[in-house]
Coordinates of C-alpha atoms and ligand atoms in Angstrom, one line a residue:
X1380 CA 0.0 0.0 0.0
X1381 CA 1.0 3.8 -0.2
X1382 CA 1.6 7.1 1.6
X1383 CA -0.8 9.7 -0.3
X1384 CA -1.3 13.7 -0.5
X1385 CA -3.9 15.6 -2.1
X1386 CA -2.7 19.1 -2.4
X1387 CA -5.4 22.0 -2.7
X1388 CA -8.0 19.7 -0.9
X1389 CA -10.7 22.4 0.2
X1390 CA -11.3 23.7 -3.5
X1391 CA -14.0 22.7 -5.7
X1392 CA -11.6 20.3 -7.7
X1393 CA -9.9 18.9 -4.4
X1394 CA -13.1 18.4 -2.9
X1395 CA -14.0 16.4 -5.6
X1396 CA -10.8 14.5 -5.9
X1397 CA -11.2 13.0 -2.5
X1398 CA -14.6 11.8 -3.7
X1399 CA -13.3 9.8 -6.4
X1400 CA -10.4 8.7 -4.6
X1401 CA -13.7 7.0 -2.2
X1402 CA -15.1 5.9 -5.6
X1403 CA -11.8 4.5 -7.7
X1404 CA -11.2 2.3 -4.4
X1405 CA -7.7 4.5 -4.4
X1406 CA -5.3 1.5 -2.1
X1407 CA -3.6 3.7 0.5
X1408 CA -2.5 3.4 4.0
X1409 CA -2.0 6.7 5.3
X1410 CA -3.7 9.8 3.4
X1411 CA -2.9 13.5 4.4
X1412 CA -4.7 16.7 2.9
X1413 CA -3.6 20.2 2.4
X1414 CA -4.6 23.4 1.8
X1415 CA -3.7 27.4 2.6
X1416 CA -3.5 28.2 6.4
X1417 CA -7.0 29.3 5.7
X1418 CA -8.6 26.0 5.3
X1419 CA -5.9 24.5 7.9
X1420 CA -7.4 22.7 10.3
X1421 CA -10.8 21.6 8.7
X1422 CA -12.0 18.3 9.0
X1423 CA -12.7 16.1 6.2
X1424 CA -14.2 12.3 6.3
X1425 CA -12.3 10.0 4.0
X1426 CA -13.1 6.4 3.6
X1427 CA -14.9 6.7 7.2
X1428 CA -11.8 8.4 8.5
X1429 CA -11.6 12.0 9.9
X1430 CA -8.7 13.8 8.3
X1431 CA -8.1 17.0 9.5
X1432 CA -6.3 19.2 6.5
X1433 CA -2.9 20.3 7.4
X1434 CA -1.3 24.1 6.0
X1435 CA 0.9 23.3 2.9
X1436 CA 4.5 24.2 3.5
X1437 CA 8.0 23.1 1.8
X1438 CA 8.1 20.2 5.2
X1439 CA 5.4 18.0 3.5
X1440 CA 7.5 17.0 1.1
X1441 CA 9.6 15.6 4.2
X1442 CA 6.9 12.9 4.7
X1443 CA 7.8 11.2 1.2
X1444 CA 4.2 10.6 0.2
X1445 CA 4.0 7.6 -2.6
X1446 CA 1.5 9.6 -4.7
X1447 CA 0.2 13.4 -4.5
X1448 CA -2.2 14.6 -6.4
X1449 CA -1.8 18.6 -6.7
X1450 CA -5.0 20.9 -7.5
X1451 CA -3.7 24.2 -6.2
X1452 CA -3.4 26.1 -9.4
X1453 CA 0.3 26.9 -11.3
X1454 CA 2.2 28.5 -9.0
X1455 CA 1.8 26.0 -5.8
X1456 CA 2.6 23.6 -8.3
X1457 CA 5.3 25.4 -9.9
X1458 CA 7.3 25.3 -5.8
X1459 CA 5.7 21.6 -4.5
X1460 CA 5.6 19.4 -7.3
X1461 CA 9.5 19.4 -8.2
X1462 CA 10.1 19.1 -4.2
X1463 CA 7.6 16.2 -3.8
X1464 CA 9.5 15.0 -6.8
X1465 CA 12.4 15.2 -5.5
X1466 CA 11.7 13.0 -2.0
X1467 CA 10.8 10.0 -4.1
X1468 CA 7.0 11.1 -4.7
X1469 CA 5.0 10.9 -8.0
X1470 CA 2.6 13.9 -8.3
X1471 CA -0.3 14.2 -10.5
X1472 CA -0.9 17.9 -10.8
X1473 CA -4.0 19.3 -12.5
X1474 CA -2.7 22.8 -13.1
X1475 CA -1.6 24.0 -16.7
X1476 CA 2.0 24.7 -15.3
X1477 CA 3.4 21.4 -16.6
X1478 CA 1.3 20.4 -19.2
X1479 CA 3.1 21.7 -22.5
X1480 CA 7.2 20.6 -20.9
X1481 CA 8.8 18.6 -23.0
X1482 CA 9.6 15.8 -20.5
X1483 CA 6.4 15.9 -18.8
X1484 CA 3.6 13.3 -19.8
X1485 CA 0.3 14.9 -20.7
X1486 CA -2.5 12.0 -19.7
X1487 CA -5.8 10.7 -20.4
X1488 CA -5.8 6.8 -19.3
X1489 CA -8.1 5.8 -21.6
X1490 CA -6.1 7.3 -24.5
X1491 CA -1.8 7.2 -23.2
X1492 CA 0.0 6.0 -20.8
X1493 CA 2.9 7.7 -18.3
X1494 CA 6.2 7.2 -19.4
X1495 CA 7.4 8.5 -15.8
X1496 CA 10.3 10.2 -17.6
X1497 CA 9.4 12.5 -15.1
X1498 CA 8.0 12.0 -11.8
X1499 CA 5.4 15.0 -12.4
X1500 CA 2.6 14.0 -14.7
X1501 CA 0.2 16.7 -15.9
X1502 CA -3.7 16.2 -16.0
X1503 CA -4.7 18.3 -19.3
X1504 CA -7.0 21.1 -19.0
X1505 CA -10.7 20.1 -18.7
X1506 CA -12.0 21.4 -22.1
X1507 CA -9.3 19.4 -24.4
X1508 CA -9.8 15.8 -22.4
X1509 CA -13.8 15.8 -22.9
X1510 CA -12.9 16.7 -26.7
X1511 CA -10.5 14.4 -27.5
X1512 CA -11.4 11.4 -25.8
X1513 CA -14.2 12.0 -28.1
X1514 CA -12.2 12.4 -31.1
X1515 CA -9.6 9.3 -30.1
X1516 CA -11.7 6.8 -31.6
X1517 CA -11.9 9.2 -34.8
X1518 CA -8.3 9.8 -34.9
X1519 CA -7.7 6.1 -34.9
X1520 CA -10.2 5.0 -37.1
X1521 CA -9.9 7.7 -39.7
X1522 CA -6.9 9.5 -39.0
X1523 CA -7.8 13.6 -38.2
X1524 CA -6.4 16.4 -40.5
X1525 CA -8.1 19.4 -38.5
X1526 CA -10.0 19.9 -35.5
X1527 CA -11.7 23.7 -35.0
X1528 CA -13.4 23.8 -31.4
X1529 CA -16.0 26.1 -30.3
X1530 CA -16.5 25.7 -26.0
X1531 CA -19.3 26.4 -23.6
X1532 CA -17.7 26.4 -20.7
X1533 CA -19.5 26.4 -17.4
X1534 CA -18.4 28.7 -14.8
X1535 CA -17.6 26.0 -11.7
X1536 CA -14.4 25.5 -14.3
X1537 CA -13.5 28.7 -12.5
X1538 CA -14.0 27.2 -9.0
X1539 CA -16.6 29.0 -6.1
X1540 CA -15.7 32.5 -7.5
X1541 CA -17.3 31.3 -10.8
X1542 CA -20.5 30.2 -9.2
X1543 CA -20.8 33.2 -7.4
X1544 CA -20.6 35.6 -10.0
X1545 CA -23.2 33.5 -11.9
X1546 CA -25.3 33.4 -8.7
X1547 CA -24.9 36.9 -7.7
X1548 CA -25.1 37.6 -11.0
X1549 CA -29.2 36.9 -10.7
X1550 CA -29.7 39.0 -8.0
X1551 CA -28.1 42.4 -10.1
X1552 CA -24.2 42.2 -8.1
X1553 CA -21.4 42.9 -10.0
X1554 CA -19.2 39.9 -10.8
X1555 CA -15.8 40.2 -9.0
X1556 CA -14.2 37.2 -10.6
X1557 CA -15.2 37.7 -14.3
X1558 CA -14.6 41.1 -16.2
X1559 CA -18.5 41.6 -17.2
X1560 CA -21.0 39.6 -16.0
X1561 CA -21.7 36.1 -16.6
X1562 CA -25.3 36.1 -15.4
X1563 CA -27.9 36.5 -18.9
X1564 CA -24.7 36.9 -20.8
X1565 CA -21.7 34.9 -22.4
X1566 CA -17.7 36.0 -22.4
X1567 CA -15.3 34.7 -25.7
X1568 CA -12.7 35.4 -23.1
X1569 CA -11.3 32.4 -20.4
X1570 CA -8.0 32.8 -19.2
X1571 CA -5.4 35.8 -20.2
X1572 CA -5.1 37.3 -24.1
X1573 CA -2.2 36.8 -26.0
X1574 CA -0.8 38.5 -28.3
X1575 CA -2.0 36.9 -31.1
X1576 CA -5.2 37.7 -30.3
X1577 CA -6.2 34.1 -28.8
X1578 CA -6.7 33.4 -25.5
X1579 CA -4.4 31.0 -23.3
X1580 CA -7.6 28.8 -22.9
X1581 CA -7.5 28.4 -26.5
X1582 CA -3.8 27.8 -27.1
X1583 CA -3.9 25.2 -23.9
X1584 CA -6.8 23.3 -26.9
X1585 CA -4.1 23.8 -29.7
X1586 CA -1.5 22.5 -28.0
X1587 CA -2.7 19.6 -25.6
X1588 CA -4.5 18.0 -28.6
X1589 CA -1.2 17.4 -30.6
X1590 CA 0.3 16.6 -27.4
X1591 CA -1.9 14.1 -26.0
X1592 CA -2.7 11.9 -29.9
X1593 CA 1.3 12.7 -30.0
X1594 CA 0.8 14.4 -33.3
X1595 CA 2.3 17.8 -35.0
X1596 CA 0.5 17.8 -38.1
X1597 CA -2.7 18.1 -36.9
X1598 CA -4.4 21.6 -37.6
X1599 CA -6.3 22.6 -34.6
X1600 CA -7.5 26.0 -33.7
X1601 CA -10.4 27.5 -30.7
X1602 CA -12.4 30.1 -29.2
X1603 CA -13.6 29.3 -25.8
X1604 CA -16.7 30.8 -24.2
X1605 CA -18.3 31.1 -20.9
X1606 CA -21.4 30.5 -20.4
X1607 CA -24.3 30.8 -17.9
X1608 CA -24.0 27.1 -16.9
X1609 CA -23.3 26.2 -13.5
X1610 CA -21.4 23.0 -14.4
X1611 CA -20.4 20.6 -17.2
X1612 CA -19.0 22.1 -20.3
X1613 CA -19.5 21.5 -24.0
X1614 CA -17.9 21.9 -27.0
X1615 CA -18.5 22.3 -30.8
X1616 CA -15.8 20.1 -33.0
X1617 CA -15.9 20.5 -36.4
X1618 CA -13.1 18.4 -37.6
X1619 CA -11.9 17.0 -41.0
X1620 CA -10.9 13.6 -41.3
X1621 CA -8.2 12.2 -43.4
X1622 CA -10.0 9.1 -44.9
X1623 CA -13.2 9.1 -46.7
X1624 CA -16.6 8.3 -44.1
X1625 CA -20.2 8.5 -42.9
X1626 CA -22.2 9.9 -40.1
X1627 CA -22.8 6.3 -39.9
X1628 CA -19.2 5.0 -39.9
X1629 CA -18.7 8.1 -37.3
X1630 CA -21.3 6.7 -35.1
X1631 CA -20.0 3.0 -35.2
X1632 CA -16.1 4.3 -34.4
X1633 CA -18.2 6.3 -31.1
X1634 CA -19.9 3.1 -29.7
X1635 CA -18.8 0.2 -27.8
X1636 CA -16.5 2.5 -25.8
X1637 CA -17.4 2.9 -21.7
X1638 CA -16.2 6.1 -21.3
X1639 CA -18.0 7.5 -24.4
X1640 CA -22.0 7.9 -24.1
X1641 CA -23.8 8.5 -27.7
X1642 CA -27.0 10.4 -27.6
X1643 CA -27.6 11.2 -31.5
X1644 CA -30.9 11.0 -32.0
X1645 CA -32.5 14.3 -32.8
X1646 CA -35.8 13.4 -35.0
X1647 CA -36.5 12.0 -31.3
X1648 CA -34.6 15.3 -29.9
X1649 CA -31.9 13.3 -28.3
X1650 CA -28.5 15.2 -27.7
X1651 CA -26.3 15.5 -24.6
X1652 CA -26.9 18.8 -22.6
X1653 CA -25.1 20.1 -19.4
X1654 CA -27.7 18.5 -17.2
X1655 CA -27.1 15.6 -18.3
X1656 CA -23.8 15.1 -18.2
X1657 CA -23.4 16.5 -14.9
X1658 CA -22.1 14.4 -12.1
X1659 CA -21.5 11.3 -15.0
X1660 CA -17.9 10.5 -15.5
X1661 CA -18.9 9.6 -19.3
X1662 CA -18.0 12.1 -22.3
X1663 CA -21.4 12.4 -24.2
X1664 CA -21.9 12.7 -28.1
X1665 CA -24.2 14.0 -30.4
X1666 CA -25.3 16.3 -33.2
X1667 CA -23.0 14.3 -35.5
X1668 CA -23.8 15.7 -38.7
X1669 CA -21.8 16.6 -42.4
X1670 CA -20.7 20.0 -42.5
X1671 CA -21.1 20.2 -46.2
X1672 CA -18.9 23.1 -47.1
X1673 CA -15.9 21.4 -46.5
X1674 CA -14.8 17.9 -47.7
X1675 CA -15.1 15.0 -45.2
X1676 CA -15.8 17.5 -42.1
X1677 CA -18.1 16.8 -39.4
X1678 CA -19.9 19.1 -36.9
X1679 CA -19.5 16.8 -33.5
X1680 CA -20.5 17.8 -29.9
X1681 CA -19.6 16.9 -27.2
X1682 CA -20.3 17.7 -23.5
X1683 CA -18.7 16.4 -19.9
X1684 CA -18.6 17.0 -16.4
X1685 CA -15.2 19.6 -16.1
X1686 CA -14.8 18.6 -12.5
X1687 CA -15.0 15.0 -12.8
X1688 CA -13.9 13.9 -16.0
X1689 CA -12.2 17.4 -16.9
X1690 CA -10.4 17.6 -13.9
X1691 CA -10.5 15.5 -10.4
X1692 CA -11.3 11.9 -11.8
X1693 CA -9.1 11.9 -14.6
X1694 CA -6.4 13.1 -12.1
X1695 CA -7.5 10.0 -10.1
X1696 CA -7.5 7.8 -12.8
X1697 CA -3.9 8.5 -13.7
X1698 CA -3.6 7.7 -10.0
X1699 CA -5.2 4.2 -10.7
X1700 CA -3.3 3.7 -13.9
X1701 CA 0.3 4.5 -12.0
X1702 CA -1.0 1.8 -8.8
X1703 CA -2.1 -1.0 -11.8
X1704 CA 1.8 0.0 -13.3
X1705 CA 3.4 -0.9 -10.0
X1706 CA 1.7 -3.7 -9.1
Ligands
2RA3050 C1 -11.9 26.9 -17.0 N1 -10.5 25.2 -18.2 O1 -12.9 26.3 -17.5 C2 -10.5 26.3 -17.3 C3 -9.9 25.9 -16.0 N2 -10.6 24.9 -15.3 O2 -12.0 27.9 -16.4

Protein backbone atom coordinates (compact mmCIF):
# COMPACT_ATOMS: atom_id res chain seq x y z
CA UNK A 1 0.00 0.00 0.00
CA UNK A 2 0.98 3.78 -0.16
CA UNK A 3 1.60 7.15 1.62
CA UNK A 4 -0.82 9.70 -0.35
CA UNK A 5 -1.26 13.70 -0.48
CA UNK A 6 -3.94 15.55 -2.14
CA UNK A 7 -2.71 19.08 -2.36
CA UNK A 8 -5.40 22.05 -2.72
CA UNK A 9 -7.98 19.73 -0.87
CA UNK A 10 -10.69 22.45 0.21
CA UNK A 11 -11.34 23.66 -3.53
CA UNK A 12 -13.98 22.68 -5.71
CA UNK A 13 -11.57 20.31 -7.70
CA UNK A 14 -9.93 18.87 -4.39
CA UNK A 15 -13.13 18.36 -2.90
CA UNK A 16 -13.97 16.39 -5.62
CA UNK A 17 -10.81 14.51 -5.89
CA UNK A 18 -11.24 12.96 -2.51
CA UNK A 19 -14.65 11.84 -3.71
CA UNK A 20 -13.31 9.78 -6.36
CA UNK A 21 -10.45 8.73 -4.55
CA UNK A 22 -13.67 6.98 -2.17
CA UNK A 23 -15.07 5.90 -5.62
CA UNK A 24 -11.81 4.47 -7.70
CA UNK A 25 -11.19 2.32 -4.43
CA UNK A 26 -7.71 4.48 -4.36
CA UNK A 27 -5.33 1.52 -2.09
CA UNK A 28 -3.61 3.69 0.51
CA UNK A 29 -2.49 3.35 4.04
CA UNK A 30 -2.00 6.73 5.29
CA UNK A 31 -3.74 9.82 3.38
CA UNK A 32 -2.85 13.55 4.40
CA UNK A 33 -4.73 16.66 2.92
CA UNK A 34 -3.56 20.22 2.37
CA UNK A 35 -4.64 23.43 1.80
CA UNK A 36 -3.74 27.41 2.65
CA UNK A 37 -3.48 28.15 6.35
CA UNK A 38 -6.98 29.30 5.72
CA UNK A 39 -8.58 26.01 5.33
CA UNK A 40 -5.90 24.50 7.94
CA UNK A 41 -7.44 22.65 10.26
CA UNK A 42 -10.75 21.57 8.68
CA UNK A 43 -11.99 18.32 8.99
CA UNK A 44 -12.67 16.11 6.16
CA UNK A 45 -14.20 12.27 6.30
CA UNK A 46 -12.29 10.00 3.97
CA UNK A 47 -13.10 6.41 3.61
CA UNK A 48 -14.91 6.68 7.21
CA UNK A 49 -11.83 8.40 8.53
CA UNK A 50 -11.65 12.05 9.89
CA UNK A 51 -8.70 13.80 8.34
CA UNK A 52 -8.06 16.97 9.49
CA UNK A 53 -6.27 19.23 6.49
CA UNK A 54 -2.91 20.31 7.39
CA UNK A 55 -1.31 24.13 6.02
CA UNK A 56 0.92 23.30 2.89
CA UNK A 57 4.54 24.20 3.51
CA UNK A 58 8.02 23.06 1.76
CA UNK A 59 8.14 20.24 5.20
CA UNK A 60 5.39 18.00 3.49
CA UNK A 61 7.53 16.98 1.11
CA UNK A 62 9.64 15.61 4.19
CA UNK A 63 6.92 12.92 4.73
CA UNK A 64 7.85 11.18 1.22
CA UNK A 65 4.20 10.61 0.24
CA UNK A 66 4.04 7.63 -2.63
CA UNK A 67 1.55 9.64 -4.67
CA UNK A 68 0.21 13.37 -4.50
CA UNK A 69 -2.25 14.61 -6.44
CA UNK A 70 -1.80 18.63 -6.74
CA UNK A 71 -4.96 20.85 -7.50
CA UNK A 72 -3.74 24.19 -6.18
CA UNK A 73 -3.44 26.09 -9.42
CA UNK A 74 0.30 26.86 -11.28
CA UNK A 75 2.17 28.47 -9.04
CA UNK A 76 1.80 26.02 -5.79
CA UNK A 77 2.63 23.55 -8.28
CA UNK A 78 5.27 25.39 -9.88
CA UNK A 79 7.32 25.30 -5.81
CA UNK A 80 5.72 21.63 -4.54
CA UNK A 81 5.64 19.38 -7.31
CA UNK A 82 9.47 19.38 -8.23
CA UNK A 83 10.11 19.14 -4.19
CA UNK A 84 7.59 16.18 -3.81
CA UNK A 85 9.49 14.99 -6.78
CA UNK A 86 12.41 15.20 -5.46
CA UNK A 87 11.72 13.04 -2.05
CA UNK A 88 10.79 10.05 -4.14
CA UNK A 89 6.96 11.12 -4.68
CA UNK A 90 4.99 10.93 -8.05
CA UNK A 91 2.59 13.90 -8.29
CA UNK A 92 -0.28 14.23 -10.49
CA UNK A 93 -0.91 17.94 -10.82
CA UNK A 94 -3.96 19.34 -12.51
CA UNK A 95 -2.65 22.79 -13.11
CA UNK A 96 -1.63 23.98 -16.72
CA UNK A 97 2.00 24.67 -15.29
CA UNK A 98 3.40 21.43 -16.62
CA UNK A 99 1.27 20.38 -19.21
CA UNK A 100 3.11 21.69 -22.50
CA UNK A 101 7.20 20.62 -20.94
CA UNK A 102 8.75 18.55 -23.03
CA UNK A 103 9.57 15.82 -20.54
CA UNK A 104 6.42 15.86 -18.76
CA UNK A 105 3.60 13.34 -19.80
CA UNK A 106 0.33 14.90 -20.74
CA UNK A 107 -2.52 12.02 -19.74
CA UNK A 108 -5.83 10.65 -20.42
CA UNK A 109 -5.78 6.81 -19.30
CA UNK A 110 -8.05 5.77 -21.64
CA UNK A 111 -6.07 7.34 -24.53
CA UNK A 112 -1.82 7.22 -23.25
CA UNK A 113 0.01 6.05 -20.84
CA UNK A 114 2.94 7.66 -18.34
CA UNK A 115 6.20 7.18 -19.36
CA UNK A 116 7.36 8.46 -15.79
CA UNK A 117 10.27 10.15 -17.59
CA UNK A 118 9.41 12.55 -15.12
CA UNK A 119 7.97 11.96 -11.81
CA UNK A 120 5.35 14.98 -12.41
CA UNK A 121 2.62 14.04 -14.67
CA UNK A 122 0.22 16.68 -15.91
CA UNK A 123 -3.72 16.16 -16.03
CA UNK A 124 -4.66 18.26 -19.31
CA UNK A 125 -7.03 21.09 -18.99
CA UNK A 126 -10.72 20.09 -18.67
CA UNK A 127 -11.99 21.43 -22.14
CA UNK A 128 -9.28 19.44 -24.41
CA UNK A 129 -9.78 15.83 -22.43
CA UNK A 130 -13.84 15.84 -22.85
CA UNK A 131 -12.86 16.75 -26.65
CA UNK A 132 -10.48 14.40 -27.50
CA UNK A 133 -11.39 11.40 -25.79
CA UNK A 134 -14.20 11.99 -28.10
CA UNK A 135 -12.23 12.40 -31.12
CA UNK A 136 -9.56 9.33 -30.15
CA UNK A 137 -11.70 6.80 -31.61
CA UNK A 138 -11.91 9.15 -34.81
CA UNK A 139 -8.35 9.76 -34.95
CA UNK A 140 -7.74 6.14 -34.94
CA UNK A 141 -10.17 5.03 -37.09
CA UNK A 142 -9.91 7.74 -39.67
CA UNK A 143 -6.93 9.51 -39.00
CA UNK A 144 -7.79 13.65 -38.19
CA UNK A 145 -6.35 16.41 -40.53
CA UNK A 146 -8.14 19.36 -38.47
CA UNK A 147 -10.05 19.85 -35.53
CA UNK A 148 -11.70 23.66 -35.02
CA UNK A 149 -13.43 23.76 -31.38
CA UNK A 150 -16.03 26.10 -30.27
CA UNK A 151 -16.49 25.70 -25.95
CA UNK A 152 -19.28 26.43 -23.57
CA UNK A 153 -17.70 26.39 -20.70
CA UNK A 154 -19.52 26.38 -17.42
CA UNK A 155 -18.41 28.68 -14.79
CA UNK A 156 -17.61 26.02 -11.70
CA UNK A 157 -14.40 25.54 -14.34
CA UNK A 158 -13.47 28.67 -12.46
CA UNK A 159 -14.01 27.21 -9.01
CA UNK A 160 -16.56 29.01 -6.14
CA UNK A 161 -15.67 32.55 -7.46
CA UNK A 162 -17.26 31.33 -10.78
CA UNK A 163 -20.50 30.20 -9.16
CA UNK A 164 -20.85 33.22 -7.37
CA UNK A 165 -20.63 35.65 -10.01
CA UNK A 166 -23.15 33.53 -11.90
CA UNK A 167 -25.26 33.39 -8.67
CA UNK A 168 -24.87 36.95 -7.65
CA UNK A 169 -25.11 37.63 -11.00
CA UNK A 170 -29.19 36.91 -10.73
CA UNK A 171 -29.74 39.00 -7.98
CA UNK A 172 -28.07 42.41 -10.12
CA UNK A 173 -24.23 42.17 -8.12
CA UNK A 174 -21.37 42.94 -9.97
CA UNK A 175 -19.24 39.89 -10.77
CA UNK A 176 -15.76 40.19 -9.05
CA UNK A 177 -14.21 37.24 -10.63
CA UNK A 178 -15.18 37.72 -14.31
CA UNK A 179 -14.62 41.10 -16.18
CA UNK A 180 -18.52 41.60 -17.24
CA UNK A 181 -21.04 39.63 -15.96
CA UNK A 182 -21.66 36.12 -16.62
CA UNK A 183 -25.26 36.08 -15.36
CA UNK A 184 -27.87 36.50 -18.85
CA UNK A 185 -24.66 36.86 -20.84
CA UNK A 186 -21.72 34.91 -22.38
CA UNK A 187 -17.66 35.98 -22.41
CA UNK A 188 -15.33 34.71 -25.74
CA UNK A 189 -12.70 35.42 -23.09
CA UNK A 190 -11.25 32.43 -20.39
CA UNK A 191 -7.96 32.83 -19.23
CA UNK A 192 -5.38 35.81 -20.23
CA UNK A 193 -5.10 37.29 -24.05
CA UNK A 194 -2.17 36.75 -26.03
CA UNK A 195 -0.81 38.53 -28.29
CA UNK A 196 -2.00 36.92 -31.11
CA UNK A 197 -5.21 37.68 -30.31
CA UNK A 198 -6.19 34.10 -28.84
CA UNK A 199 -6.67 33.38 -25.46
CA UNK A 200 -4.44 31.01 -23.25
CA UNK A 201 -7.59 28.75 -22.86
CA UNK A 202 -7.52 28.40 -26.47
CA UNK A 203 -3.77 27.81 -27.13
CA UNK A 204 -3.94 25.20 -23.90
CA UNK A 205 -6.80 23.34 -26.89
CA UNK A 206 -4.15 23.84 -29.71
CA UNK A 207 -1.46 22.50 -27.95
CA UNK A 208 -2.66 19.57 -25.58
CA UNK A 209 -4.48 18.01 -28.61
CA UNK A 210 -1.25 17.36 -30.65
CA UNK A 211 0.34 16.61 -27.36
CA UNK A 212 -1.87 14.10 -26.05
CA UNK A 213 -2.66 11.92 -29.85
CA UNK A 214 1.30 12.66 -30.00
CA UNK A 215 0.76 14.39 -33.32
CA UNK A 216 2.25 17.84 -35.03
CA UNK A 217 0.50 17.77 -38.13
CA UNK A 218 -2.69 18.08 -36.90
CA UNK A 219 -4.40 21.60 -37.58
CA UNK A 220 -6.31 22.58 -34.56
CA UNK A 221 -7.48 25.96 -33.74
CA UNK A 222 -10.37 27.48 -30.65
CA UNK A 223 -12.35 30.08 -29.20
CA UNK A 224 -13.64 29.31 -25.78
CA UNK A 225 -16.67 30.84 -24.20
CA UNK A 226 -18.25 31.13 -20.86
CA UNK A 227 -21.41 30.49 -20.35
CA UNK A 228 -24.27 30.80 -17.95
CA UNK A 229 -24.01 27.15 -16.86
CA UNK A 230 -23.33 26.19 -13.49
CA UNK A 231 -21.39 22.98 -14.43
CA UNK A 232 -20.36 20.61 -17.23
CA UNK A 233 -19.01 22.13 -20.26
CA UNK A 234 -19.54 21.50 -23.97
CA UNK A 235 -17.89 21.93 -27.02
CA UNK A 236 -18.46 22.33 -30.81
CA UNK A 237 -15.79 20.15 -32.97
CA UNK A 238 -15.86 20.49 -36.39
CA UNK A 239 -13.13 18.39 -37.64
CA UNK A 240 -11.95 17.03 -41.01
CA UNK A 241 -10.89 13.57 -41.30
CA UNK A 242 -8.21 12.25 -43.36
CA UNK A 243 -10.04 9.10 -44.90
CA UNK A 244 -13.22 9.06 -46.69
CA UNK A 245 -16.56 8.32 -44.10
CA UNK A 246 -20.20 8.54 -42.94
CA UNK A 247 -22.22 9.91 -40.08
CA UNK A 248 -22.79 6.29 -39.89
CA UNK A 249 -19.20 4.97 -39.88
CA UNK A 250 -18.66 8.10 -37.29
CA UNK A 251 -21.34 6.74 -35.09
CA UNK A 252 -19.97 2.96 -35.19
CA UNK A 253 -16.12 4.28 -34.38
CA UNK A 254 -18.16 6.34 -31.11
CA UNK A 255 -19.88 3.14 -29.69
CA UNK A 256 -18.85 0.19 -27.80
CA UNK A 257 -16.46 2.54 -25.82
CA UNK A 258 -17.39 2.89 -21.74
CA UNK A 259 -16.18 6.05 -21.26
CA UNK A 260 -18.04 7.51 -24.40
CA UNK A 261 -22.01 7.86 -24.13
CA UNK A 262 -23.81 8.53 -27.75
CA UNK A 263 -26.99 10.37 -27.60
CA UNK A 264 -27.63 11.18 -31.51
CA UNK A 265 -30.88 10.95 -32.00
CA UNK A 266 -32.49 14.30 -32.81
CA UNK A 267 -35.78 13.44 -34.96
CA UNK A 268 -36.53 11.98 -31.27
CA UNK A 269 -34.60 15.34 -29.88
CA UNK A 270 -31.87 13.32 -28.27
CA UNK A 271 -28.48 15.19 -27.72
CA UNK A 272 -26.29 15.55 -24.56
CA UNK A 273 -26.92 18.76 -22.55
CA UNK A 274 -25.11 20.08 -19.43
CA UNK A 275 -27.68 18.52 -17.18
CA UNK A 276 -27.09 15.59 -18.31
CA UNK A 277 -23.84 15.13 -18.25
CA UNK A 278 -23.42 16.45 -14.86
CA UNK A 279 -22.12 14.37 -12.06
CA UNK A 280 -21.45 11.26 -15.03
CA UNK A 281 -17.93 10.54 -15.50
CA UNK A 282 -18.89 9.63 -19.30
CA UNK A 283 -18.01 12.11 -22.33
CA UNK A 284 -21.41 12.39 -24.21
CA UNK A 285 -21.86 12.69 -28.13
CA UNK A 286 -24.17 13.96 -30.35
CA UNK A 287 -25.29 16.28 -33.20
CA UNK A 288 -22.97 14.28 -35.50
CA UNK A 289 -23.76 15.72 -38.72
CA UNK A 290 -21.82 16.56 -42.38
CA UNK A 291 -20.65 19.97 -42.52
CA UNK A 292 -21.12 20.19 -46.19
CA UNK A 293 -18.94 23.10 -47.07
CA UNK A 294 -15.94 21.37 -46.50
CA UNK A 295 -14.78 17.92 -47.69
CA UNK A 296 -15.10 15.02 -45.25
CA UNK A 297 -15.77 17.52 -42.15
CA UNK A 298 -18.10 16.85 -39.38
CA UNK A 299 -19.94 19.08 -36.90
CA UNK A 300 -19.46 16.83 -33.52
CA UNK A 301 -20.51 17.75 -29.88
CA UNK A 302 -19.64 16.85 -27.21
CA UNK A 303 -20.30 17.65 -23.49
CA UNK A 304 -18.71 16.45 -19.94
CA UNK A 305 -18.57 17.02 -16.38
CA UNK A 306 -15.19 19.63 -16.12
CA UNK A 307 -14.78 18.57 -12.46
CA UNK A 308 -15.00 15.03 -12.78
CA UNK A 309 -13.88 13.89 -16.05
CA UNK A 310 -12.17 17.41 -16.92
CA UNK A 311 -10.37 17.60 -13.87
CA UNK A 312 -10.50 15.50 -10.38
CA UNK A 313 -11.29 11.92 -11.84
CA UNK A 314 -9.08 11.95 -14.58
CA UNK A 315 -6.39 13.08 -12.05
CA UNK A 316 -7.53 10.04 -10.06
CA UNK A 317 -7.50 7.76 -12.82
CA UNK A 318 -3.86 8.53 -13.70
CA UNK A 319 -3.63 7.65 -9.96
CA UNK A 320 -5.20 4.22 -10.72
CA UNK A 321 -3.35 3.75 -13.95
CA UNK A 322 0.32 4.52 -11.96
CA UNK A 323 -1.02 1.83 -8.75
CA UNK A 324 -2.09 -0.96 -11.85
CA UNK A 325 1.76 -0.02 -13.28
CA UNK A 326 3.45 -0.91 -10.03
CA UNK A 327 1.74 -3.68 -9.12
C1 LIG B 1 -11.89 26.87 -17.03
N1 LIG B 1 -10.54 25.21 -18.20
O1 LIG B 1 -12.88 26.30 -17.49
C2 LIG B 1 -10.50 26.31 -17.25
C3 LIG B 1 -9.86 25.90 -15.96
N2 LIG B 1 -10.60 24.92 -15.27
O2 LIG B 1 -11.95 27.94 -16.36
Amino acid sequence: MSKLAVIGASGMVGETIIKMIEKYNIEYDEIDLYASARSAGKKVTVNGEEITIKELTENASDEKYDYVIMAAGGKLASIYAPLFEAAGSIVVDNSSHFRMHEDIDLIIPEINTPTLNRKIIANPNCSTTQAVVALKPLYDDFGIDRVAYVTYQAVSGSGVAGIDDLKNGEKGLEPTNYPYPIYNNVLPHIDDFLDNGFTREEQKMVDETKKILNDDEIKVTATCVRVPVENSHSVEMNVTLKNETTVDEIRASLRGHDHIVLMDDVKNLVYPTPLDASGKSEVFVGRIRKDETLVNTFHIWCVSDNLLKGAAQNSVQILKQLQEMNK
